[in-house]
mmCIF file of C-alpha atoms in Angstrom:
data_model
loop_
_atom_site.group_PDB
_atom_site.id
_atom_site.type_symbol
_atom_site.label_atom_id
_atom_site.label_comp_id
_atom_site.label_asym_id
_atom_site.label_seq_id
_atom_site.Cartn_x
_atom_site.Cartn_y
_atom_site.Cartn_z
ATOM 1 C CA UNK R 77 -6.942 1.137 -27.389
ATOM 2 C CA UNK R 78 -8.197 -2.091 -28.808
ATOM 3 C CA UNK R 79 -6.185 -5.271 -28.869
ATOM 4 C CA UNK R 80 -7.499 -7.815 -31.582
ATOM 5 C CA UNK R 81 -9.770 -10.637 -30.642
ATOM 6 C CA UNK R 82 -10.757 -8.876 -27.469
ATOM 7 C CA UNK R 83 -14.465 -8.956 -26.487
ATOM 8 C CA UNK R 84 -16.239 -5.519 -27.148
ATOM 9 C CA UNK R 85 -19.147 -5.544 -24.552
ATOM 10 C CA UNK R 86 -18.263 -2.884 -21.755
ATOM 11 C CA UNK R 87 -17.905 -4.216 -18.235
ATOM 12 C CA UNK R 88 -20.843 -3.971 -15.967
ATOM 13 C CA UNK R 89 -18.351 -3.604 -13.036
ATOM 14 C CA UNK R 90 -16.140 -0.724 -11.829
ATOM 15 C CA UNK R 91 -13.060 -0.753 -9.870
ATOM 16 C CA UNK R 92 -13.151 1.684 -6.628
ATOM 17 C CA UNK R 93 -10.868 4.408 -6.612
ATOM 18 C CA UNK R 94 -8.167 4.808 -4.196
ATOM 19 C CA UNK R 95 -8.061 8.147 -2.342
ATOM 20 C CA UNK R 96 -5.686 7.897 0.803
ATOM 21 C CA UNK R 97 -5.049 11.894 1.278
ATOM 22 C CA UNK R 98 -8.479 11.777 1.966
ATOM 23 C CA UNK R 99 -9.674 7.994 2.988
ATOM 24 C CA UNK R 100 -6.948 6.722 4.271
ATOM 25 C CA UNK R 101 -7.125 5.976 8.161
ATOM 26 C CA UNK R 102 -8.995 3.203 8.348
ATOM 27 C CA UNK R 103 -6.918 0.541 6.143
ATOM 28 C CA UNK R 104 -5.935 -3.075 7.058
ATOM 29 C CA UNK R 105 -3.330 -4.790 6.008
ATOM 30 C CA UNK R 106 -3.635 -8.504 4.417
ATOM 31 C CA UNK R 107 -0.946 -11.267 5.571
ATOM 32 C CA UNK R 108 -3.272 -14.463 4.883
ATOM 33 C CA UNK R 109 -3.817 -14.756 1.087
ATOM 34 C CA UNK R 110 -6.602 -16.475 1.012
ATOM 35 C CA UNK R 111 -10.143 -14.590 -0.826
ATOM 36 C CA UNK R 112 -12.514 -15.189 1.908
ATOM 37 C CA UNK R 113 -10.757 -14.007 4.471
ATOM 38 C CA UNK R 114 -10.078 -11.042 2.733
ATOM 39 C CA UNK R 115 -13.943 -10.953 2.172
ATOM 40 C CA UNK R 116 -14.668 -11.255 5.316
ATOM 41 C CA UNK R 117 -12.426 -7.788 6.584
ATOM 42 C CA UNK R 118 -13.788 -6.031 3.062
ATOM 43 C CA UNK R 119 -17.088 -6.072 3.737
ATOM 44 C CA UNK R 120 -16.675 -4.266 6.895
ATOM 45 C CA UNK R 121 -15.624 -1.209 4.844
ATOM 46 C CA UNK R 122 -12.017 -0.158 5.023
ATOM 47 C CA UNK R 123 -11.014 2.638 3.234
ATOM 48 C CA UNK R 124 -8.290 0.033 1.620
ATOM 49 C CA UNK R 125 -6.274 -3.001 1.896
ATOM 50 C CA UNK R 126 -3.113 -3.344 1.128
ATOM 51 C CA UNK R 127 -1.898 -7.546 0.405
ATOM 52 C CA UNK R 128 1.620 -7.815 1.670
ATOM 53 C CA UNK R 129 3.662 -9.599 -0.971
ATOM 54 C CA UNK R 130 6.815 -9.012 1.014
ATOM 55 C CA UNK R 131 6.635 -10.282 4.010
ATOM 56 C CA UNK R 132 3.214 -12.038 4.009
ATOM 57 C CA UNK R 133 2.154 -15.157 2.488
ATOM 58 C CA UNK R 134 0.571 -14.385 -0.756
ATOM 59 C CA UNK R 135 2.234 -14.817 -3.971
ATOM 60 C CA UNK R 136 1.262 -13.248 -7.239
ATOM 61 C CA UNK R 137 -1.145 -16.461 -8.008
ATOM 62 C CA UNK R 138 -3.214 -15.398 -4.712
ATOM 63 C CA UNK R 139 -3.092 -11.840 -5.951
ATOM 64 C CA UNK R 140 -5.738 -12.227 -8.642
ATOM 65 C CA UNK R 141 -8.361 -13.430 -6.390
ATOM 66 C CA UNK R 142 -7.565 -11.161 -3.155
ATOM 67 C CA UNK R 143 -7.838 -7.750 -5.095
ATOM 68 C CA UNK R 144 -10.962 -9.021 -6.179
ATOM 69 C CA UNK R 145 -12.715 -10.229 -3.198
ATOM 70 C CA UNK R 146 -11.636 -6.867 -1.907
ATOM 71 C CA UNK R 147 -13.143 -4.638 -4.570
ATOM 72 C CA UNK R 148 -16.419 -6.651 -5.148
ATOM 73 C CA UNK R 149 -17.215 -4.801 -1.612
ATOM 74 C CA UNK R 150 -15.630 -1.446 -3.076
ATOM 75 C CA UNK R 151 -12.342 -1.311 -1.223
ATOM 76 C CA UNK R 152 -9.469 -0.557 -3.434
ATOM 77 C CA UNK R 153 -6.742 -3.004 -2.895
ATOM 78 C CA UNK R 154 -2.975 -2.047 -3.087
ATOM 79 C CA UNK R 155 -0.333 -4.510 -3.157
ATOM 80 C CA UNK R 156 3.370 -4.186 -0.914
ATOM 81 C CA UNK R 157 5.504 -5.796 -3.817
ATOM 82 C CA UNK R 158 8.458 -8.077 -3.152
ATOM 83 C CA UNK R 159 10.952 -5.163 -4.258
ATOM 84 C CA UNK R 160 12.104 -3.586 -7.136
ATOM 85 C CA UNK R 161 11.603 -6.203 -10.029
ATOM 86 C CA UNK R 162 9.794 -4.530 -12.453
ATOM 87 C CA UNK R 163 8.436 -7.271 -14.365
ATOM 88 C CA UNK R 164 6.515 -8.491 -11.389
ATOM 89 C CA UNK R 165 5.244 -5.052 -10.439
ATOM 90 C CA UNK R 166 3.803 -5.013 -13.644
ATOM 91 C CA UNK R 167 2.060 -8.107 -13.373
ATOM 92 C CA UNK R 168 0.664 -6.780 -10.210
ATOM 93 C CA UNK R 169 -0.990 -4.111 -12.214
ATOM 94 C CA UNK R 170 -2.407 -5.714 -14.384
ATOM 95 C CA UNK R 171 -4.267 -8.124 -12.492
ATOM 96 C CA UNK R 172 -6.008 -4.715 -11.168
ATOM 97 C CA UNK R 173 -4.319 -3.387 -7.466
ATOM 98 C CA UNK R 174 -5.396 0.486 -7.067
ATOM 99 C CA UNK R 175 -1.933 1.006 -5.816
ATOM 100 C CA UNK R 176 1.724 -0.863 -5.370
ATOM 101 C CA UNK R 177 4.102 0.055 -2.375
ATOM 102 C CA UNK R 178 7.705 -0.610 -3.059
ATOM 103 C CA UNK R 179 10.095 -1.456 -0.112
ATOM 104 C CA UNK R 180 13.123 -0.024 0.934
ATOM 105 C CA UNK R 181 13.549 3.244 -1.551
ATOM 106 C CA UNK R 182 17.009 4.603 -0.622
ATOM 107 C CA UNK R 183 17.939 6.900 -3.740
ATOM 108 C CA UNK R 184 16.276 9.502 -6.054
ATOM 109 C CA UNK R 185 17.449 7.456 -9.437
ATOM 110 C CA UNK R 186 15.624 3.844 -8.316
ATOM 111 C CA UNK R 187 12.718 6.208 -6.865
ATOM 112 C CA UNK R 188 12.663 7.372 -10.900
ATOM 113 C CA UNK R 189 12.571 3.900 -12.379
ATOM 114 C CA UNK R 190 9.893 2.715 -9.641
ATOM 115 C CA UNK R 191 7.300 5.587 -10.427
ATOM 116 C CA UNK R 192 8.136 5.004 -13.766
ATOM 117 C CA UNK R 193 7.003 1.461 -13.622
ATOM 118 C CA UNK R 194 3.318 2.984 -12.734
ATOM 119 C CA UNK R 195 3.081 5.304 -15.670
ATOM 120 C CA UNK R 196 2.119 4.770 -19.214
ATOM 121 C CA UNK R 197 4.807 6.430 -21.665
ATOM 122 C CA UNK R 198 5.133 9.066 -22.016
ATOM 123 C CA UNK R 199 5.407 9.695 -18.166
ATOM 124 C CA UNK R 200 6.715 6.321 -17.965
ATOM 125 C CA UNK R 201 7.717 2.990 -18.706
ATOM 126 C CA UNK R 202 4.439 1.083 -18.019
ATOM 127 C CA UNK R 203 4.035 -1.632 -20.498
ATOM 128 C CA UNK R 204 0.305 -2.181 -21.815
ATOM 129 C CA UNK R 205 -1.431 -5.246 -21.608
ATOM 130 C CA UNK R 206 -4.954 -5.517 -19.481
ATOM 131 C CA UNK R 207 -5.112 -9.229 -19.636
ATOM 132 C CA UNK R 208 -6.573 -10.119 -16.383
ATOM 133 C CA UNK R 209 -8.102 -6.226 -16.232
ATOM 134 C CA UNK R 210 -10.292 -6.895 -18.856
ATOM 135 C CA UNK R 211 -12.939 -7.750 -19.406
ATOM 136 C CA UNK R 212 -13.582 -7.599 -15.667
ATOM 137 C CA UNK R 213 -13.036 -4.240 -14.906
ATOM 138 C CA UNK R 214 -12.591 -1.286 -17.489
ATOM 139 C CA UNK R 215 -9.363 -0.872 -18.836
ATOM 140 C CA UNK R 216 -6.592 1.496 -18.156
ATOM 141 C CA UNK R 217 -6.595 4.157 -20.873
ATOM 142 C CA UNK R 218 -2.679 5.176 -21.533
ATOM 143 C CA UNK R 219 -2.634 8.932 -20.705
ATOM 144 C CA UNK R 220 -5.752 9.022 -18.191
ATOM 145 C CA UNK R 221 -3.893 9.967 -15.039
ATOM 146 C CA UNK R 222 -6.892 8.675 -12.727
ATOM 147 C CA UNK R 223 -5.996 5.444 -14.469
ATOM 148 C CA UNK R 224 -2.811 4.885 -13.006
ATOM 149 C CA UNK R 225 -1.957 2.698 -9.965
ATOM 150 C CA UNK R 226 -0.606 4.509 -6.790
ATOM 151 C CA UNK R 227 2.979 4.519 -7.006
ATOM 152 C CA UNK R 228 4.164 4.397 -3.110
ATOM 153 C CA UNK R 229 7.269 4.513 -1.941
ATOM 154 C CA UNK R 230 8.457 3.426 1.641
ATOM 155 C CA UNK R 231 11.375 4.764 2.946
ATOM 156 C CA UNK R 232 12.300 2.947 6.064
ATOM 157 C CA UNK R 233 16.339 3.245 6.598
ATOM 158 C CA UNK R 234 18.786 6.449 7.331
ATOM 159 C CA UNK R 235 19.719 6.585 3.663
ATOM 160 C CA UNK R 236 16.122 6.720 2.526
ATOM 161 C CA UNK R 237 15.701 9.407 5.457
ATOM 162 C CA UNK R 238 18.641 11.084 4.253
ATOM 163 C CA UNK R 239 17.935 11.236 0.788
ATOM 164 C CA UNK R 240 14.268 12.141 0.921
ATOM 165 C CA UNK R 241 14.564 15.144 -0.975
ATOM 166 C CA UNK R 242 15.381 13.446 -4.131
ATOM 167 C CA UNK R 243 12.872 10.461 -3.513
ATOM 168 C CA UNK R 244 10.387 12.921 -3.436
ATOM 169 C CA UNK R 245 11.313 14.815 -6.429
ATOM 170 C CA UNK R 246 10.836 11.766 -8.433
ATOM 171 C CA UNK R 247 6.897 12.171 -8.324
ATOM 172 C CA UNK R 248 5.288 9.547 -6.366
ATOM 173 C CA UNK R 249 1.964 9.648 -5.247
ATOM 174 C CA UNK R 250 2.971 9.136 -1.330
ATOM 175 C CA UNK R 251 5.444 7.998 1.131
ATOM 176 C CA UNK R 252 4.585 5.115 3.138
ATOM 177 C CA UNK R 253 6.692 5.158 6.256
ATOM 178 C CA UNK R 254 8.335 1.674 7.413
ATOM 179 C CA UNK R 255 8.725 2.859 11.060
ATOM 180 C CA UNK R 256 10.305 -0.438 12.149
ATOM 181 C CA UNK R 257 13.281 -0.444 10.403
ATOM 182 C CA UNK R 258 13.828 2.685 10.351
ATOM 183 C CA UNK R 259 13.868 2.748 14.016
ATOM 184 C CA UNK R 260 16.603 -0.290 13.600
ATOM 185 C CA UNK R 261 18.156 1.952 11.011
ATOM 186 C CA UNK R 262 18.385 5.147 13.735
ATOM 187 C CA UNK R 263 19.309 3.258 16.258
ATOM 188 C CA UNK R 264 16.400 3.933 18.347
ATOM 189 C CA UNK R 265 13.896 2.792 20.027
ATOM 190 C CA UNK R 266 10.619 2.010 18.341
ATOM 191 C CA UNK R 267 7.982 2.693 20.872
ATOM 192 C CA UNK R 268 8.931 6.103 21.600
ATOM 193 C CA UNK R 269 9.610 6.575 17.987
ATOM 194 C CA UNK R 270 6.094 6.156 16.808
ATOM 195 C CA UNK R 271 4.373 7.947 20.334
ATOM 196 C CA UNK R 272 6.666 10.811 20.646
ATOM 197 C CA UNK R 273 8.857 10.671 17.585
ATOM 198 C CA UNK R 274 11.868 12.156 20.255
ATOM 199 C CA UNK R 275 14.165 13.629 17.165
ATOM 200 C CA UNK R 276 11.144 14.686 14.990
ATOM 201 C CA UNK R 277 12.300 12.706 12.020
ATOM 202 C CA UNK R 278 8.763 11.747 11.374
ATOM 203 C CA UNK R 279 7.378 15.114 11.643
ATOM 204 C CA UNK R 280 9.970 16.285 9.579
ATOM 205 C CA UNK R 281 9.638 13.622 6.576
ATOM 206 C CA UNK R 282 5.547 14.224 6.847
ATOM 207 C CA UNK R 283 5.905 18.290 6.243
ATOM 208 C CA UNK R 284 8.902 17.441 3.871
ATOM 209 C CA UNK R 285 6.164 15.163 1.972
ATOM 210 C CA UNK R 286 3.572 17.843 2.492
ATOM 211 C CA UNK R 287 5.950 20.563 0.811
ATOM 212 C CA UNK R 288 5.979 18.227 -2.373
ATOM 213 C CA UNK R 289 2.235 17.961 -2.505
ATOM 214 C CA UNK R 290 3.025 14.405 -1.757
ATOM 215 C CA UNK R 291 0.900 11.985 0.280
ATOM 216 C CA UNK R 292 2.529 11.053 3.993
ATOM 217 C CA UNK R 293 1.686 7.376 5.701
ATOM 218 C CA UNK R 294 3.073 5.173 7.562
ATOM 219 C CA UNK R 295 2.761 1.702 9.670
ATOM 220 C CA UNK R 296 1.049 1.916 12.720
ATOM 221 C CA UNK R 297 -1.339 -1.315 13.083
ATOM 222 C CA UNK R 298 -3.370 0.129 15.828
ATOM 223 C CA UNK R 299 -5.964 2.609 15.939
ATOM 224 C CA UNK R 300 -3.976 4.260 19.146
ATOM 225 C CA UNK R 301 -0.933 4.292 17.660
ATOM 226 C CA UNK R 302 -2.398 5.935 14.291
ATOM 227 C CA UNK R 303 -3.629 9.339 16.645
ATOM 228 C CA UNK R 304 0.129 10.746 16.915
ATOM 229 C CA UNK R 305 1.225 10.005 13.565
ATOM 230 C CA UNK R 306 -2.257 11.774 12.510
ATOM 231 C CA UNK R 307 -1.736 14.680 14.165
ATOM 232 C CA UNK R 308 1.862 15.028 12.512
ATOM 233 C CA UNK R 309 0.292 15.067 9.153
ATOM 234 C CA UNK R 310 0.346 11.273 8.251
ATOM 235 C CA UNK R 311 -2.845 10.762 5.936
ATOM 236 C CA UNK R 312 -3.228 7.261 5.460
ATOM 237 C CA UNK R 313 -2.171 3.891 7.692
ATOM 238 C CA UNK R 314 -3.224 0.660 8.846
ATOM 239 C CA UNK R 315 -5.058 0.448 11.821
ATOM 240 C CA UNK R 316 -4.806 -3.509 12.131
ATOM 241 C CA UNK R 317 -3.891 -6.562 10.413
ATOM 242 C CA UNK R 318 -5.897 -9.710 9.728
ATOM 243 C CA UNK R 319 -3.195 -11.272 11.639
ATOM 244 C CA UNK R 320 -3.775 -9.553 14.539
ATOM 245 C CA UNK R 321 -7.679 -9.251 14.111
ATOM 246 C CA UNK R 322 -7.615 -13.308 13.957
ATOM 247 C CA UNK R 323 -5.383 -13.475 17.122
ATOM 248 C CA UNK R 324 -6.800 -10.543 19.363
ATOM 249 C CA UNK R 325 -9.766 -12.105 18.868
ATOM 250 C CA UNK R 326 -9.037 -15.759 19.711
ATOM 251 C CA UNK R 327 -7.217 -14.320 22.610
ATOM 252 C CA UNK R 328 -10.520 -12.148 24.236
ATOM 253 C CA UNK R 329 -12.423 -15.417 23.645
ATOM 254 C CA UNK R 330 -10.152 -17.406 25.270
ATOM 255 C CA UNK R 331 -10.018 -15.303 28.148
ATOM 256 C CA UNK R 332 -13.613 -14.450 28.631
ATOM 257 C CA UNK R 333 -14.368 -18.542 28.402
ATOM 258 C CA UNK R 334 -11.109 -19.239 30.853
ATOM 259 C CA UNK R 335 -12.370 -21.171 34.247
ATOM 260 C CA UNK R 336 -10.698 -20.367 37.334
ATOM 261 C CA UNK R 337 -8.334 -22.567 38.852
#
């Protein structure tokens, strides 16, 4: 699909491709939105990144530059979106993330209208325009399945729990697991909910997710953490944050250059 005036010389680049049934364990998650920090963490080699637009500090201005500092090094980049505005998860796409998470999902019928937002009609309600795509990266051809962004959904309180079933049905590609509020949302307590899950909730929403041929993850922020969740059928998580990278590390400096009193 050409537009008018656009150029007509192919890109020389290509955009990696996200895969987190099956490279997913090994992702960080981005809180400082500037590019060459980014840079710094992508050229390590994470299986992903994922910016967080909700709770960190980019905006959509910082997004352009982070998703590509992250896939000049070949790391798809997905983005955790403020919520359910679909004008700005649109945007999001276009300037090129492999995948967008969308908070809080608590019903089948906004689960519709989210993985909608991710899908060229007439799957969907994607609207087309590859401004900032092209002529950087290919563009997404309407129809091409591959071509389509991740559509994630997190389900992180009792209602989303409860209603899982019909979240599912909707067709996303995976469930991203907010276990912090969900534990706040139980009522219990969060360490034991991510070591030993005590009720099996998130066993049972990682084979419910497995039933639907849907992708499982979840928060975890710590390779130890990620080996339960793993073992329950999780597929994809982030095993630190560039937060915590930047202050682990000043902190074992620190330490190892302390002098005793």
């Amino acid at each position: 699909m050409k537009i008018p005036g656009e150029t007509s010389r192919p890109s020389p680049l290509t955009a990696p491709t996200l895969d987190l049934a099956g490279r997913g364990r090994r992702g960080v998650w981005v809180d400082v939105p500037h590019p060459a920090s980014l840079e710094l963490i992508a050229a390590e080699g994470p299986d992903w990144v994922c910016i967080d637009g909700q709770h960190g500090h980019p905006d959509f201005p910082d997004m352009l530059g982070l998703i590509d500092a992250a896939n000049v090094f070949g790391v798809p980049a997905m983005v955790r979106v403020q919520g359910h505005e679909l004008g700005g998860a649109g945007r999001v796409i276009d300037a090129g993330a492999q995948g967008l998470i969308f908070p809080t999902v608590e019903d089948g019928e906004t689960a519709e209208l989210l993985v909608r937002a991710c899908r060229f009609s007439p799957r969907g309600s994607r609207s087309y325009g590859p401004v900032r795509r092209a002529p950087r990266y290919a563009k997404a051809t309407p129809g091409v399945l591959a071509d389509d962004p991740w559509a994630i959904l997190m389900v992180e309180t009792r209602a989303g729990y409860e209603n899982l079933d019909a979240i599912l049905a909707a067709g996303p590609d995976a469930i991203f697991v907010g276990p912090y509020d969900l534990s706040l949302s139980l009522g219990v307590d969060f360490d034991s909910f991510l070591a030993v899950d005590p009720d099996g909730v998130l066993r049972d929403i990682a084979k419910r997710c497995a039933d639907a041929g849907v992708t499982a993850g979840i928060y975890t922020g710590s390779p130890a953490l990620s080996e339960a969740p793993i073992s329950w059928g999780y597929s994809f998580m982030p095993i630190a944050s560039d937060f915590s990278l930047i202050s682990t590390a000043a902190r074992a400096a620190l330490e190892e250059a302390s002098v005793p009193a």
